[in-house]
Short mmCIF file of C-alpha atoms in Angstrom, two decimals:
data_model
loop_
_atom_site.label_atom_id
_atom_site.label_comp_id
_atom_site.label_asym_id
_atom_site.label_seq_id
_atom_site.Cartn_x
_atom_site.Cartn_y
_atom_site.Cartn_z
CA MET A 350 47.01 19.70 -41.85
CA ASN A 351 47.80 21.87 -38.84
CA TYR A 352 45.02 23.18 -36.67
CA ARG A 353 46.73 24.74 -33.67
CA HIS A 354 43.96 26.76 -32.05
CA ALA A 355 45.69 30.15 -31.91
CA TYR A 356 45.80 30.49 -35.69
CA HIS A 357 42.15 29.66 -36.25
CA ALA A 358 40.25 31.18 -33.32
CA GLY A 359 36.69 32.14 -34.17
CA ASN A 360 36.69 30.59 -37.65
CA ILE A 361 34.00 28.44 -39.25
CA GLY A 362 35.28 25.40 -37.34
CA ASP A 363 34.84 27.18 -34.03
CA VAL A 364 31.35 28.27 -35.06
CA LEU A 365 30.28 24.63 -35.27
CA LYS A 366 32.34 23.38 -32.35
CA HIS A 367 31.35 26.08 -29.88
CA THR A 368 27.70 26.03 -30.87
CA VAL A 369 27.61 22.31 -30.10
CA LEU A 370 29.63 22.79 -26.90
CA ALA A 371 27.21 25.40 -25.59
CA ARG A 372 24.17 23.26 -26.45
CA LEU A 373 25.75 20.29 -24.64
CA ILE A 374 26.25 22.35 -21.50
CA VAL A 375 22.69 23.67 -21.65
CA TYR A 376 21.42 20.10 -21.95
CA PHE A 377 23.46 18.75 -19.04
CA GLN A 378 22.24 21.62 -16.87
CA ARG A 379 18.64 20.52 -17.31
CA LYS A 380 19.24 18.36 -14.24
CA GLU A 381 20.51 19.70 -10.92
CA LYS A 382 23.13 16.97 -10.62
CA PRO A 383 26.62 18.29 -11.48
CA PHE A 384 28.58 17.13 -14.51
CA ARG A 385 32.19 17.18 -15.69
CA MET A 386 33.59 18.18 -19.05
CA LEU A 387 36.96 16.87 -20.23
CA ASP A 388 38.63 18.95 -22.95
CA THR A 389 41.42 16.80 -24.33
CA HIS A 390 43.21 19.43 -26.47
CA ALA A 391 42.46 22.61 -24.57
CA GLY A 392 44.87 25.13 -26.12
CA ILE A 393 45.34 28.38 -24.20
CA GLY A 394 41.66 28.91 -23.45
CA GLN A 395 41.09 32.42 -24.86
CA TYR A 396 42.43 34.26 -27.91
CA ASP A 397 43.41 37.81 -28.73
CA LEU A 398 41.99 38.56 -32.18
CA THR A 399 44.54 41.37 -32.58
CA SER A 400 47.53 39.05 -32.01
CA GLU A 401 50.10 38.12 -34.63
CA GLU A 402 48.72 34.59 -34.95
CA THR A 403 45.10 35.56 -35.52
CA LEU A 404 45.97 38.51 -37.77
CA LYS A 405 48.11 36.21 -39.90
CA THR A 406 45.06 34.18 -40.94
CA GLY A 407 42.12 36.49 -40.15
CA GLU A 408 39.84 33.47 -40.22
CA TRP A 409 37.57 34.86 -37.49
CA GLN A 410 36.38 37.51 -39.94
CA GLN A 411 34.70 34.76 -41.98
CA GLY A 412 33.39 33.03 -38.87
CA ILE A 413 32.31 34.67 -35.61
CA ALA A 414 32.36 38.19 -37.12
CA ARG A 415 29.85 37.21 -39.82
CA VAL A 416 27.62 35.48 -37.28
CA LEU A 417 27.51 38.51 -34.98
CA GLU A 418 26.73 40.88 -37.85
CA ALA A 419 23.91 38.80 -39.36
CA ASP A 420 20.18 39.14 -38.77
CA MET A 421 18.91 36.16 -36.78
CA PRO A 422 15.47 34.58 -36.66
CA ASP A 423 14.18 34.38 -33.09
CA ARG A 424 14.64 30.61 -32.85
CA VAL A 425 18.25 30.83 -34.06
CA ALA A 426 19.01 33.69 -31.66
CA ALA A 427 17.59 31.74 -28.73
CA LEU A 428 19.65 28.63 -29.49
CA LEU A 429 22.86 30.66 -29.98
CA GLN A 430 22.40 32.86 -26.92
CA PRO A 431 24.59 30.78 -24.54
CA TRP A 432 27.56 30.93 -26.94
CA LEU A 433 27.08 34.43 -28.35
CA GLY A 434 26.11 35.85 -24.97
CA ALA A 435 29.52 34.83 -23.65
CA VAL A 436 31.30 36.32 -26.67
CA ARG A 437 29.42 39.61 -26.32
CA ASP A 438 30.05 39.80 -22.58
CA MET A 439 33.79 39.43 -23.20
CA ASN A 440 33.70 42.20 -25.82
CA PRO A 441 31.64 44.97 -24.19
CA GLY A 442 32.60 47.62 -26.76
CA ASN A 443 31.88 47.68 -30.47
CA GLU A 444 35.15 45.97 -31.37
CA LEU A 445 35.50 42.19 -31.45
CA ALA A 446 38.92 41.84 -29.85
CA THR A 447 38.90 38.59 -27.87
CA TYR A 448 37.42 35.17 -28.46
CA PRO A 449 36.75 32.43 -25.90
CA GLY A 450 38.16 29.04 -26.74
CA SER A 451 36.39 25.94 -25.50
CA PRO A 452 37.81 26.09 -21.94
CA VAL A 453 36.81 29.70 -21.28
CA LEU A 454 33.43 29.30 -22.95
CA ALA A 455 32.69 26.18 -20.91
CA ARG A 456 33.81 27.83 -17.68
CA TRP A 457 31.69 30.89 -18.46
CA LEU A 458 28.57 28.74 -18.81
CA MET A 459 29.12 26.32 -15.95
CA ARG A 460 27.27 26.37 -12.64
CA ARG A 461 29.15 26.41 -9.35
CA SER A 462 28.73 22.65 -8.97
CA ASP A 463 30.00 21.70 -12.44
CA ARG A 464 33.62 20.76 -13.10
CA LEU A 465 36.10 21.14 -15.96
CA THR A 466 39.23 19.09 -16.68
CA LEU A 467 41.63 20.53 -19.26
CA THR A 468 44.61 18.74 -20.76
CA GLU A 469 47.18 20.30 -23.08
CA LEU A 470 50.52 18.89 -24.25
CA HIS A 471 52.17 21.95 -25.85
CA PRO A 472 54.45 23.36 -23.09
CA GLU A 473 53.91 27.08 -23.77
CA ASP A 474 50.19 26.66 -24.33
CA PHE A 475 49.86 24.67 -21.13
CA ARG A 476 51.70 27.35 -19.17
CA THR A 477 49.29 29.99 -20.45
CA LEU A 478 46.29 27.74 -19.79
CA SER A 479 47.32 26.88 -16.24
CA GLU A 480 47.98 30.52 -15.39
CA ARG A 481 44.59 31.49 -16.77
CA PHE A 482 42.76 29.12 -14.42
CA ALA A 483 45.11 29.32 -11.43
CA GLY A 484 43.12 29.24 -8.19
CA ASP A 485 39.87 28.21 -9.85
CA PHE A 486 38.59 25.27 -7.78
CA GLN A 487 36.20 24.16 -10.54
CA VAL A 488 38.95 23.72 -13.12
CA LYS A 489 41.80 21.21 -13.22
CA THR A 490 44.61 21.81 -15.77
CA ILE A 491 46.95 18.95 -16.61
CA HIS A 492 50.07 18.86 -18.81
CA LEU A 493 49.31 15.66 -20.67
CA ASP A 494 48.70 14.16 -24.11
CA GLY A 495 44.96 14.36 -24.71
CA TRP A 496 44.83 10.77 -25.97
CA LEU A 497 46.22 9.57 -22.65
CA ALA A 498 43.82 11.79 -20.73
CA MET A 499 40.77 9.78 -21.75
CA GLY A 500 42.37 6.66 -20.34
CA SER A 501 43.31 8.42 -17.10
CA PHE A 502 40.25 10.49 -16.22
CA LEU A 503 37.25 8.51 -17.42
CA PRO A 504 34.74 7.77 -16.16
CA PRO A 505 34.52 10.95 -14.04
CA LYS A 506 33.46 10.64 -10.43
CA GLU A 507 30.34 12.67 -11.24
CA LYS A 508 29.26 9.87 -13.64
CA ARG A 509 27.72 12.57 -15.86
CA GLY A 510 29.27 14.72 -18.53
CA PHE A 511 31.02 14.76 -21.85
CA VAL A 512 34.39 14.77 -23.59
CA LEU A 513 35.34 17.39 -26.19
CA ILE A 514 38.03 16.17 -28.58
CA ASP A 515 39.55 18.59 -31.10
CA PRO A 516 43.18 17.78 -31.87
CA ALA A 517 45.46 19.97 -33.98
CA PHE A 518 45.72 17.43 -36.85
CA GLU A 519 49.46 18.01 -37.04
CA VAL A 520 50.17 14.35 -37.84
CA THR A 521 48.85 12.24 -40.69
CA ASP A 522 47.42 9.47 -38.49
CA GLU A 523 45.38 11.75 -36.21
CA PHE A 524 42.06 10.15 -37.21
CA GLU A 525 43.46 6.73 -36.32
CA ARG A 526 44.66 8.02 -32.96
CA MET A 527 41.27 9.58 -32.30
CA THR A 528 39.42 6.40 -33.25
CA VAL A 529 41.54 4.13 -31.07
CA SER A 530 41.48 6.48 -28.07
CA VAL A 531 37.75 7.11 -28.23
CA LEU A 532 36.94 3.41 -28.47
CA LYS A 533 39.15 2.67 -25.45
CA ALA A 534 37.38 5.41 -23.50
CA TRP A 535 33.92 4.28 -24.68
CA LYS A 536 34.59 0.75 -23.45
CA LYS A 537 35.34 2.18 -19.99
CA TRP A 538 32.47 4.68 -20.02
CA ALA A 539 29.88 3.62 -22.56
CA GLY A 540 27.26 6.01 -21.18
CA GLY A 541 29.34 9.15 -21.64
CA THR A 542 28.89 11.69 -24.39
CA TYR A 543 31.82 12.15 -26.79
CA ALA A 544 32.04 15.13 -29.16
CA LEU A 545 34.75 14.78 -31.83
CA TRP A 546 35.68 17.74 -34.03
CA TYR A 547 37.68 17.50 -37.29
CA PRO A 548 38.32 19.43 -40.53
CA LEU A 549 36.51 18.16 -43.62
CA LYS A 550 39.62 17.43 -45.63
CA ASP A 551 39.89 13.64 -45.70
CA ALA A 552 36.58 11.92 -46.43
CA ARG A 553 38.15 8.45 -46.42
CA ALA A 554 39.60 8.90 -42.94
CA ILE A 555 36.27 10.15 -41.60
CA LYS A 556 34.40 7.18 -43.09
CA ALA A 557 37.00 4.77 -41.72
CA MET A 558 36.49 6.23 -38.25
CA HIS A 559 32.70 5.88 -38.50
CA ASP A 560 33.05 2.32 -39.78
CA ALA A 561 35.33 1.44 -36.87
CA PHE A 562 32.82 2.80 -34.39
CA ALA A 563 30.03 0.77 -35.98
CA ALA A 564 32.16 -2.40 -36.00
CA ALA A 565 32.92 -1.95 -32.30
CA GLY A 566 29.22 -1.82 -31.45
CA VAL A 567 28.89 1.89 -30.73
CA ARG A 568 25.27 3.03 -30.69
CA ASP A 569 23.66 6.46 -31.08
CA LEU A 570 26.17 8.06 -33.46
CA LEU A 571 25.38 11.50 -34.89
CA SER A 572 27.32 13.27 -37.66
CA LEU A 573 27.26 17.05 -38.23
CA GLU A 574 28.89 18.95 -41.10
CA LEU A 575 29.12 22.65 -41.92
CA LYS A 576 30.86 23.82 -45.11
CA ALA A 577 31.45 27.37 -46.37
CA GLY A 578 32.86 25.93 -49.59
CA LYS A 579 34.70 22.94 -50.96
CA SER A 580 37.96 21.99 -49.30
CA GLY A 581 40.35 19.09 -49.69
CA PRO A 582 43.77 17.83 -48.59
CA ASP A 583 45.60 20.59 -50.49
CA THR A 584 43.27 23.54 -49.83
CA ARG A 585 42.55 25.75 -46.85
CA MET A 586 39.85 24.50 -44.51
CA LEU A 587 36.38 25.68 -45.51
CA GLY A 588 34.39 23.16 -43.53
CA SER A 589 34.42 21.00 -40.44
CA GLY A 590 32.48 18.16 -38.95
CA MET A 591 31.63 16.69 -35.60
CA THR A 592 30.75 13.15 -34.65
CA LEU A 593 28.91 12.64 -31.38
CA ILE A 594 28.46 9.43 -29.43
CA ASN A 595 25.42 9.56 -27.14
CA PRO A 596 24.40 13.10 -28.11
CA PRO A 597 21.53 14.83 -26.29
CA PHE A 598 18.24 13.75 -27.85
CA THR A 599 17.54 17.45 -28.54
CA LEU A 600 20.73 18.16 -30.49
CA ALA A 601 19.87 16.88 -33.97
CA ASP A 602 16.73 19.01 -34.22
CA GLU A 603 18.57 22.05 -32.85
CA MET A 604 21.26 21.66 -35.48
CA ARG A 605 18.67 21.26 -38.23
CA THR A 606 17.54 24.74 -37.24
CA LEU A 607 21.01 26.27 -36.92
CA LEU A 608 23.09 24.72 -39.71
CA PRO A 609 20.98 25.97 -42.64
CA TRP A 610 21.23 29.49 -41.24
CA PHE A 611 24.98 29.15 -40.71
CA GLY A 612 25.28 27.81 -44.25
CA ASP A 613 23.69 30.96 -45.68
CA VAL A 614 25.63 33.38 -43.46
CA LEU A 615 29.06 31.76 -43.83
CA ARG A 616 28.98 30.72 -47.50
CA GLN A 617 32.22 31.54 -49.37
CA GLY A 618 31.76 29.68 -52.64
CA PRO A 619 30.73 26.48 -54.42
CA GLY A 620 30.49 23.38 -52.25
CA SER A 621 28.95 25.09 -49.24
CA GLY A 622 26.28 23.25 -47.31
CA TRP A 623 25.41 21.33 -44.18
CA GLU A 624 24.39 17.86 -43.02
CA VAL A 625 22.82 16.30 -39.95
CA THR A 626 22.98 12.52 -40.16
CA GLN A 627 22.07 9.89 -37.59
CA LEU A 628 24.67 7.29 -38.59
CA ILE A 629 23.66 4.71 -35.97
CA GLY A 630 20.49 4.67 -33.90
CA GLU A 631 20.23 4.12 -30.17
#
């Protein structure tokens, strides 16, 4: 598996990830007190959909492009407005040419008092990321392994916020790394919200991660899945999931509204579907 962001911008995985990201920010802004978001694998922040990387896969055409072209019920449109409003504002013409990654989307939605910490290990990607946010006092960019970042920057001084974790899955033990790192962070900051993204290609690894969280005593664990079709270890990615520790109490119901609609709009074949599962209660 290899999920370097530039090759997959705007695909079905980003549809799930960025919908959840936007809903998290909306929730944390319900209170005036500022919050901090830590993005552990930030990438370059924004993506040119006409670039060589994105044209090579064209995955955005089966993701964000389908979403923007579809008819939306009013409730769906209202819930997606924070995310899709940002995408539309960045593409003022009729052509979808650029797509905001998690850092740019988060920055677009943040208030003046909110803060964003971005870590990225890939040297070229970090250079692009740091140049993009140069001079922005609300954003800190750090050239660092995302797994180390959670040990270094949590809990945040704001004492409110969340961590977005979406590694590239370039190594076979990425789920193990994610599990170990998240549990270390959770033990330091048990009240924080953690949002973990992953491709739905290794069901055993996902279950092992959930079992490890349960064994460690983690409470309030929510699982989300969105599948355009059936995918496995030897196929292209047609679905992704997210596990959230301490999700907003509003999120599960919001996703029960959105995921069925996404499932219809993004379906590519047999095996499509969605799930919202409260794995562990509060």
